[in-house]
Short mmCIF file of C-alpha atoms and ligand atoms in Angstrom, two decimals:
data_model
loop_
_atom_site.label_atom_id
_atom_site.label_comp_id
_atom_site.label_asym_id
_atom_site.label_seq_id
_atom_site.Cartn_x
_atom_site.Cartn_y
_atom_site.Cartn_z
CA MET S 76 92.63 66.53 120.91
CA SER S 77 94.42 68.45 118.12
CA GLN S 78 93.17 69.20 114.67
CA ILE S 79 94.66 71.12 111.72
CA GLU S 80 92.06 73.65 110.82
CA GLU S 81 91.47 76.62 108.64
CA PHE S 82 89.79 79.64 110.15
CA GLU S 83 89.45 83.36 110.11
CA GLY S 84 90.88 85.42 112.97
CA ILE S 85 91.83 88.78 114.42
CA VAL S 86 94.92 89.30 116.50
CA LEU S 87 93.98 90.46 120.01
CA SER S 88 97.36 90.71 121.50
CA VAL S 89 100.90 89.55 120.86
CA LYS S 90 103.68 88.95 123.43
CA LYS S 91 107.32 88.18 122.95
CA HIS S 92 108.31 84.62 124.22
CA ARG S 93 112.12 84.24 124.75
CA GLU S 94 114.22 85.64 121.94
CA GLN S 95 112.42 84.56 118.73
CA ASP S 96 109.02 83.31 119.58
CA HIS S 97 105.66 84.74 120.26
CA LEU S 98 102.53 84.18 122.14
CA VAL S 99 99.57 85.37 119.98
CA LYS S 100 96.04 85.64 121.16
CA ILE S 101 93.73 85.45 118.30
CA PHE S 102 89.86 85.81 118.26
CA THR S 103 88.92 83.24 115.68
CA ASP S 104 85.51 83.18 113.94
CA ARG S 105 84.93 79.38 114.67
CA PHE S 106 86.70 78.48 117.91
CA GLY S 107 86.57 81.65 119.82
CA LYS S 108 89.73 83.15 121.66
CA LEU S 109 92.70 81.01 121.49
CA MET S 110 96.37 81.34 122.45
CA PHE S 111 98.92 80.42 119.74
CA PHE S 112 102.52 79.75 120.25
CA THR S 113 104.62 80.80 117.17
CA ARG S 114 108.15 79.57 116.90
CA GLY S 115 110.68 81.78 115.18
CA THR S 116 108.35 84.86 114.24
CA GLY S 117 110.90 87.08 115.78
CA LYS S 118 113.32 86.15 112.91
CA ARG S 119 113.57 88.53 110.08
CA ASN S 120 112.26 86.19 107.29
CA ASN S 121 109.69 84.25 109.15
CA LYS S 122 106.57 83.67 106.90
CA LEU S 123 104.09 84.41 109.85
CA LYS S 124 105.89 87.62 110.85
CA THR S 125 103.29 89.96 109.56
CA ALA S 126 100.29 87.54 110.32
CA ILE S 127 100.70 87.93 114.00
CA LEU S 128 101.05 91.92 114.00
CA PRO S 129 98.52 93.72 116.15
CA PHE S 130 95.46 94.92 114.06
CA THR S 131 95.72 92.08 111.61
CA LYS S 132 92.81 89.92 110.31
CA ALA S 133 93.64 86.94 108.37
CA THR S 134 92.66 83.35 107.38
CA TYR S 135 95.04 81.14 109.43
CA ILE S 136 95.85 77.49 109.33
CA GLY S 137 96.85 76.00 112.51
CA ASP S 138 96.83 73.28 114.97
CA VAL S 139 93.77 73.89 117.17
CA ARG S 140 93.88 71.94 120.53
CA THR S 141 91.32 71.52 123.05
CA THR S 142 93.77 72.17 125.84
CA GLY S 143 97.05 73.92 126.18
CA LEU S 144 98.56 76.30 123.55
CA CYS S 145 97.67 76.14 119.83
CA PHE S 146 100.10 76.39 116.95
CA LEU S 147 99.94 78.46 113.63
CA ASN S 148 101.21 76.86 110.48
CA ASP S 149 100.31 79.36 107.85
CA ALA S 150 98.30 82.46 106.91
CA LYS S 151 96.69 83.90 103.93
CA ASP S 152 94.43 86.80 102.85
CA GLN S 153 95.97 89.03 105.46
CA GLN S 154 94.37 92.32 106.04
CA GLN S 155 96.38 94.99 108.03
CA TYR S 156 94.33 97.69 109.40
CA GLN S 157 96.76 100.31 108.13
CA SER S 158 95.40 103.54 109.81
CA MET S 159 95.74 102.03 113.34
CA GLN S 160 99.41 101.27 112.89
CA THR S 161 100.09 104.92 112.01
CA ASP S 162 97.76 107.03 113.85
CA ILE S 163 98.14 107.25 117.51
CA PHE S 164 94.39 108.11 118.08
CA LEU S 165 93.04 105.43 115.99
CA ASN S 166 95.55 103.10 117.54
CA ALA S 167 94.22 103.85 120.88
CA TYR S 168 90.62 103.25 119.98
CA ALA S 169 91.22 100.04 118.31
CA THR S 170 93.40 98.75 121.09
CA TYR S 171 90.51 99.39 123.43
CA LEU S 172 88.16 97.47 121.40
CA LEU S 173 90.52 94.59 121.25
CA ASN S 174 91.13 94.68 125.09
CA LEU S 175 87.37 94.89 125.67
CA THR S 176 86.58 91.92 123.51
CA ASP S 177 89.47 90.06 125.31
CA VAL S 178 88.01 90.58 128.72
CA ALA S 179 84.38 89.87 127.44
CA LEU S 180 85.35 86.39 126.02
CA GLU S 181 86.02 83.01 127.66
CA ASP S 182 88.74 80.99 126.03
CA ARG S 183 87.45 78.54 123.41
CA GLN S 184 83.94 79.81 123.44
CA PRO S 185 82.83 80.39 119.76
CA ASN S 186 81.08 83.75 119.39
CA PRO S 187 80.53 84.41 115.71
CA ALA S 188 78.34 87.38 116.56
CA LEU S 189 80.85 89.23 118.63
CA TYR S 190 83.50 88.30 116.13
CA HIS S 191 81.48 90.07 113.47
CA LYS S 192 81.02 93.12 115.54
CA LEU S 193 84.65 93.48 116.14
CA ALA S 194 85.67 92.93 112.55
CA ALA S 195 82.96 95.42 111.39
CA SER S 196 84.14 97.99 114.06
CA LEU S 197 87.83 97.78 113.08
CA GLN S 198 86.79 98.17 109.53
CA GLU S 199 84.68 101.18 110.22
CA ILE S 200 87.45 102.96 112.23
CA ASP S 201 90.01 102.00 109.33
CA GLU S 202 87.64 103.53 106.75
CA GLY S 203 87.49 106.69 108.62
CA SER S 204 84.33 106.68 110.59
CA ASP S 205 84.31 108.43 113.90
CA PRO S 206 86.31 106.29 116.30
CA GLU S 207 84.58 107.76 119.35
CA ILE S 208 81.11 106.77 118.00
CA ILE S 209 82.26 103.37 116.96
CA MET S 210 83.68 102.83 120.38
CA ASN S 211 80.48 103.89 122.07
CA ILE S 212 78.49 101.62 119.86
CA PHE S 213 80.72 98.79 120.59
CA GLU S 214 80.55 99.39 124.34
CA ILE S 215 76.84 99.50 124.29
CA GLN S 216 76.50 96.27 122.24
CA LEU S 217 79.11 94.60 124.29
CA LEU S 218 77.07 94.91 127.62
CA PRO S 219 75.24 91.60 127.21
CA TYR S 220 78.51 89.72 127.05
CA PHE S 221 79.27 91.05 130.53
CA GLY S 222 75.87 89.83 131.73
CA VAL S 223 74.57 93.36 131.74
CA ALA S 224 71.40 93.81 129.62
CA PRO S 225 69.99 97.49 130.56
CA GLU S 226 66.51 98.03 129.07
CA LEU S 227 66.89 100.70 126.50
CA ARG S 228 63.83 100.05 124.39
CA GLY S 229 61.45 101.80 126.77
CA CYS S 230 60.60 102.31 130.42
CA ARG S 231 61.72 99.59 132.66
CA VAL S 232 58.65 99.92 134.88
CA CYS S 233 55.68 100.41 132.42
CA GLY S 234 57.23 99.74 128.99
CA ASN S 235 56.47 103.15 127.58
CA THR S 236 58.56 103.78 124.40
CA GLU S 237 57.90 107.49 124.27
CA GLY S 238 60.39 109.82 126.05
CA PRO S 239 61.58 111.61 127.79
CA PHE S 240 63.59 109.13 129.60
CA ASP S 241 66.25 109.03 132.17
CA TYR S 242 68.60 106.27 133.18
CA SER S 243 68.28 104.39 136.21
CA GLN S 244 71.13 102.16 137.60
CA THR S 245 68.73 100.83 140.25
CA TYR S 246 66.23 99.59 137.70
CA GLY S 247 68.79 98.58 135.14
CA GLY S 248 67.44 100.67 132.35
CA LEU S 249 65.28 103.61 131.18
CA LEU S 250 62.55 105.22 133.19
CA CYS S 251 59.92 107.31 131.60
CA GLN S 252 59.02 110.66 133.09
CA LYS S 253 56.10 109.15 134.88
CA HIS S 254 58.38 106.96 136.78
CA TRP S 255 61.32 109.28 137.50
CA HIS S 256 60.16 109.57 141.09
CA MET S 257 61.01 105.92 141.66
CA ASP S 258 64.65 106.47 141.60
CA GLU S 259 65.90 109.77 143.18
CA HIS S 260 69.53 108.68 142.26
CA ARG S 261 68.64 108.34 138.59
CA TYR S 262 71.30 109.64 136.20
CA HIS S 263 69.78 112.89 135.00
CA ALA S 264 70.87 112.19 131.38
CA THR S 265 70.48 114.74 128.64
CA GLN S 266 67.71 113.72 126.12
CA ARG S 267 70.37 113.86 123.36
CA SER S 268 72.57 111.29 125.11
CA ILE S 269 69.61 108.97 125.86
CA TYR S 270 68.62 109.27 122.07
CA PHE S 271 71.95 108.12 121.04
CA ILE S 272 72.32 105.44 123.56
CA ARG S 273 69.08 103.98 122.33
CA LEU S 274 70.11 104.20 118.73
CA PHE S 275 73.55 102.75 119.48
CA SER S 276 71.95 99.67 121.11
CA ARG S 277 70.26 98.63 117.91
CA VAL S 278 72.29 100.04 114.98
CA SER S 279 74.15 97.53 112.73
CA LEU S 280 77.81 97.97 112.90
CA ASP S 281 77.89 97.11 109.13
CA GLN S 282 75.50 99.97 108.35
CA ILE S 283 76.60 102.93 110.26
CA GLY S 284 76.70 105.38 107.51
CA SER S 285 77.59 108.71 108.72
CA ILE S 286 76.37 109.21 112.24
CA SER S 287 77.59 112.79 113.01
CA VAL S 288 77.58 114.04 116.64
CA LYS S 289 78.66 117.12 118.10
CA GLU S 290 81.53 117.13 120.44
CA GLU S 291 79.57 118.23 123.51
CA THR S 292 76.96 115.48 122.81
CA LYS S 293 79.64 112.88 122.46
CA LYS S 294 80.98 113.78 125.95
CA GLU S 295 77.42 113.23 127.30
CA ILE S 296 77.12 109.92 125.65
CA GLN S 297 80.65 108.77 126.79
CA SER S 298 79.89 109.85 130.35
CA LEU S 299 76.49 107.90 130.26
CA VAL S 300 78.40 104.84 128.88
CA ASP S 301 81.06 105.18 131.44
CA HIS S 302 78.46 105.28 134.27
CA ILE S 303 76.82 102.17 133.06
CA TYR S 304 80.28 100.45 132.72
CA ASP S 305 81.55 101.63 136.13
CA ASP S 306 78.43 100.55 137.95
CA SER S 307 77.47 97.40 136.01
CA VAL S 308 80.57 95.91 134.46
CA GLY S 309 83.27 97.07 136.77
CA ILE S 310 86.27 96.76 134.79
CA LYS S 311 89.12 99.36 134.31
CA LEU S 312 91.09 98.92 131.19
CA LYS S 313 94.41 100.66 130.95
CA SER S 314 93.57 101.29 127.28
CA LYS S 315 90.41 103.27 128.11
CA GLY S 316 92.42 105.20 130.78
CA PHE S 317 94.71 106.07 127.95
CA ILE S 318 91.86 107.32 125.66
CA LYS S 319 90.75 109.50 128.52
CA LYS S 320 94.16 111.23 128.97
CA MET S 321 94.53 111.32 125.24
CA ASP S 322 91.24 113.29 125.11
CA LYS S 323 92.74 115.91 127.59
CA TRP S 324 96.09 116.51 126.01
CA GLY S 325 94.89 115.69 122.58
CA SER S 326 91.90 118.03 122.10
CA VAL S 327 94.16 120.54 120.35
CA LEU S 328 95.42 117.92 118.05
CA LYS S 329 92.07 116.51 117.43
CA ASP S 330 90.72 119.96 116.45
CA ALA S 331 93.57 120.13 113.90
CA ARG S 332 92.63 116.81 112.47
CA ASN S 333 88.97 117.41 112.35
CA PRO S 334 88.25 121.10 111.72
CA GLU S 335 84.56 120.71 110.82
CA LYS S 336 83.66 118.71 113.84
CA ASN S 337 81.18 121.27 115.13
CA ASP S 338 79.57 122.40 112.02
CA ARG S 339 77.12 119.57 111.71
CA LYS S 340 73.89 119.03 113.40
CA ASP S 341 73.04 116.02 115.43
ZN1 ZN H 189 57.26 104.45 132.94
#
């Protein structure tokens, strides 16, 4: 089956094919993740040249097929997330969000909710929201798509919603203090990181506003998120590894970019 359709989409990845053509993976709002073949997009004046660039969202017109490759005919309302093309840090975070979305999605499975989350996250990063916070919110909210649904509303054992809590991999979620003894290998998370993880699991990516978090707390949050991912999801993405490296060699640069980072309370 083949059908000319108009749909919105976000470019997940682009690969050169032969000399002048490309294979473009696009997360579409209505048809899910699809692979498109674009002929001649390596040529200088091709009309789709910019529509298939990484970090692009657009309305596309294309031949959507139920098997094999799909084809792009045209694109309009292109939105290039500018900051990610010019800032190596933002580029790294955005690339990771795209990669994570890619591995979470099956081909041809429509997922408008996830599409909306990705679009909102890229928009937030492009508009200057803290990319580390956006990344962590995105990671937490993507867990269900990997079949992982840690209980973050309250204690996994008794349902208590008043802290303090700790995170238990064995129980798949929070344990209240009364039930800490049930898992001697519980994570021993700080209450600050638990607070933010719970918040991140339910915050809307459209209404982040200004969540401002101290560097030290960010590290705690990230290590708890990494713990959950390592133990429950088990994927290792190069782009995440790159962010880790970047954190090491880039902390000096980051300080220079963001001199007020430790001045606000969280
Ligand atoms: Zn409990």
